[in-house]
Amino acid sequence: MQTVEQALRALVTEGTQDGSLRPGSKLPTERALVAQLAAPRSAVRRALEILERDGVVIRHVGRGTFLTDTAAAQVDGAPADTSPAEIMQVRLLLEPQVAAQAARVATQADLDRIVDALAGGAVSDDFEGFESWDAKLHRAIAKATHNGLLMNMFDVVNTARALPVWGSLKRRVSTPERRRCYHDEHTAIVDALRDRDPDGAAYAMRHHLEHVSDNLLGRH
């Protein structure tokens, strides 16, 4: 049976992987965590103290509990020294085939979640909001493959997107124009998925990731 500390770490890991938690994100209040984890407030408070001691969170009186810049390095997954170039190399190897498989086997419920994530990105005009929906969209596509081993591999790569070096680089090169362009590329991927077109989905994903890689690494 999970301890409250383990359950809280799992919550942080899941949030980091699906893009809902990033360095600087505010965690739910103690009261909300008590309800979410079905644990006594004293146990939740002790678990938060342990995570703060380990550098995963920082607590500010009157403001709340926030994920630290080093939290991603403590989440099981990609090594803390993974470079943006390495991240993009692996994403280009993995995600086009993930998209192709999702086009073959996604259920309507999967497609609905993917479309919801696409819509979330469309109305996010700030960096943090768009990045969160971007991560959720790519993870929803991976989840639509219904392959547990592949999801484990994807989540290892996805944790790297929460590393400080990745976030700071993406923030530097992010502009409203680029976010609009990425949304158009996301739309092309989703259209191919809805059309059940594996080759089209793989092509659209590869085109998108090559564009992201060029922008991040200066090859443009």
PDB file of C-alpha atoms in Angstrom, residues 84-100 130-131 134-135 137-139 141-142 154 157-158 161 166 169-170 173 178 181-189 200-220:
ATOM      1  CA  PRO A  84      17.529  19.445 -25.854  1.00  0.00           C
ATOM      2  CA  ALA A  85      19.273  17.913 -28.892  1.00  0.00           C
ATOM      3  CA  GLU A  86      18.992  14.430 -27.342  1.00  0.00           C
ATOM      4  CA  ILE A  87      15.335  15.012 -26.505  1.00  0.00           C
ATOM      5  CA  MET A  88      14.528  15.981 -30.073  1.00  0.00           C
ATOM      6  CA  GLN A  89      16.503  13.076 -31.548  1.00  0.00           C
ATOM      7  CA  VAL A  90      14.457  10.597 -29.531  1.00  0.00           C
ATOM      8  CA  ARG A  91      11.167  12.381 -30.189  1.00  0.00           C
ATOM      9  CA  LEU A  92      11.826  12.263 -33.938  1.00  0.00           C
ATOM     10  CA  LEU A  93      12.559   8.544 -33.735  1.00  0.00           C
ATOM     11  CA  LEU A  94       9.515   7.740 -31.596  1.00  0.00           C
ATOM     12  CA  GLU A  95       6.605  10.095 -32.117  1.00  0.00           C
ATOM     13  CA  PRO A  96       5.956   9.806 -35.883  1.00  0.00           C
ATOM     14  CA  GLN A  97       5.435   6.048 -35.440  1.00  0.00           C
ATOM     15  CA  VAL A  98       3.351   6.701 -32.332  1.00  0.00           C
ATOM     16  CA  ALA A  99       1.092   8.946 -34.401  1.00  0.00           C
ATOM     17  CA  ALA A 100       0.831   6.319 -37.147  1.00  0.00           C
ATOM     18  CA  PHE A 130       0.333  26.595 -24.545  1.00  0.00           C
ATOM     19  CA  GLU A 131       3.187  24.400 -23.302  1.00  0.00           C
ATOM     20  CA  ASP A 134       1.107  20.908 -26.035  1.00  0.00           C
ATOM     21  CA  ALA A 135       2.374  18.263 -23.604  1.00  0.00           C
ATOM     22  CA  LEU A 137      -1.822  16.722 -26.752  1.00  0.00           C
ATOM     23  CA  HIS A 138       1.307  14.700 -27.481  1.00  0.00           C
ATOM     24  CA  ARG A 139       0.656  12.435 -24.484  1.00  0.00           C
ATOM     25  CA  ILE A 141      -1.788  10.775 -28.949  1.00  0.00           C
ATOM     26  CA  ALA A 142       0.629   8.321 -27.325  1.00  0.00           C
ATOM     27  CA  PHE A 154       7.002   7.966 -24.062  1.00  0.00           C
ATOM     28  CA  VAL A 157      10.967  11.145 -22.884  1.00  0.00           C
ATOM     29  CA  ASN A 158       8.179  13.422 -21.688  1.00  0.00           C
ATOM     30  CA  ARG A 161      10.433  18.203 -21.268  1.00  0.00           C
ATOM     31  CA  TRP A 166      14.355  22.418 -21.898  1.00  0.00           C
ATOM     32  CA  LEU A 169      15.293  27.164 -24.058  1.00  0.00           C
ATOM     33  CA  LYS A 170      11.686  26.833 -25.215  1.00  0.00           C
ATOM     34  CA  VAL A 173      12.512  30.903 -28.640  1.00  0.00           C
ATOM     35  CA  ARG A 178       5.549  30.337 -33.526  1.00  0.00           C
ATOM     36  CA  CYS A 181       2.383  27.899 -36.378  1.00  0.00           C
ATOM     37  CA  TYR A 182       2.730  24.965 -33.957  1.00  0.00           C
ATOM     38  CA  HIS A 183      -1.041  24.956 -33.467  1.00  0.00           C
ATOM     39  CA  ASP A 184      -1.543  24.730 -37.240  1.00  0.00           C
ATOM     40  CA  GLU A 185       0.882  21.795 -37.328  1.00  0.00           C
ATOM     41  CA  HIS A 186      -0.940  20.144 -34.421  1.00  0.00           C
ATOM     42  CA  THR A 187      -4.182  20.573 -36.353  1.00  0.00           C
ATOM     43  CA  ALA A 188      -2.695  18.760 -39.361  1.00  0.00           C
ATOM     44  CA  ILE A 189      -1.667  15.856 -37.101  1.00  0.00           C
ATOM     45  CA  GLY A 200      -0.377  11.197 -43.053  1.00  0.00           C
ATOM     46  CA  ALA A 201      -0.218  11.262 -39.258  1.00  0.00           C
ATOM     47  CA  ALA A 202       3.422  10.140 -39.257  1.00  0.00           C
ATOM     48  CA  TYR A 203       4.339  12.730 -41.910  1.00  0.00           C
ATOM     49  CA  ALA A 204       2.545  15.567 -40.087  1.00  0.00           C
ATOM     50  CA  MET A 205       4.177  14.629 -36.774  1.00  0.00           C
ATOM     51  CA  ARG A 206       7.642  14.420 -38.314  1.00  0.00           C
ATOM     52  CA  HIS A 207       7.180  17.771 -40.054  1.00  0.00           C
ATOM     53  CA  HIS A 208       6.071  19.377 -36.776  1.00  0.00           C
ATOM     54  CA  LEU A 209       8.943  17.960 -34.719  1.00  0.00           C
ATOM     55  CA  GLU A 210      11.525  18.912 -37.350  1.00  0.00           C
ATOM     56  CA  HIS A 211      10.197  22.479 -37.203  1.00  0.00           C
ATOM     57  CA  VAL A 212      10.361  22.483 -33.383  1.00  0.00           C
ATOM     58  CA  SER A 213      13.903  21.076 -33.515  1.00  0.00           C
ATOM     59  CA  ASP A 214      15.042  23.701 -36.016  1.00  0.00           C
ATOM     60  CA  ASN A 215      13.637  26.510 -33.865  1.00  0.00           C
ATOM     61  CA  LEU A 216      15.134  25.153 -30.638  1.00  0.00           C
ATOM     62  CA  LEU A 217      18.564  24.279 -31.935  1.00  0.00           C
ATOM     63  CA  GLY A 218      19.036  27.209 -34.271  1.00  0.00           C
ATOM     64  CA  ARG A 219      18.849  25.344 -37.577  1.00  0.00           C
ATOM     65  CA  HIS A 220      16.612  27.795 -39.425  1.00  0.00           C
TER      66      HIS A 220
END
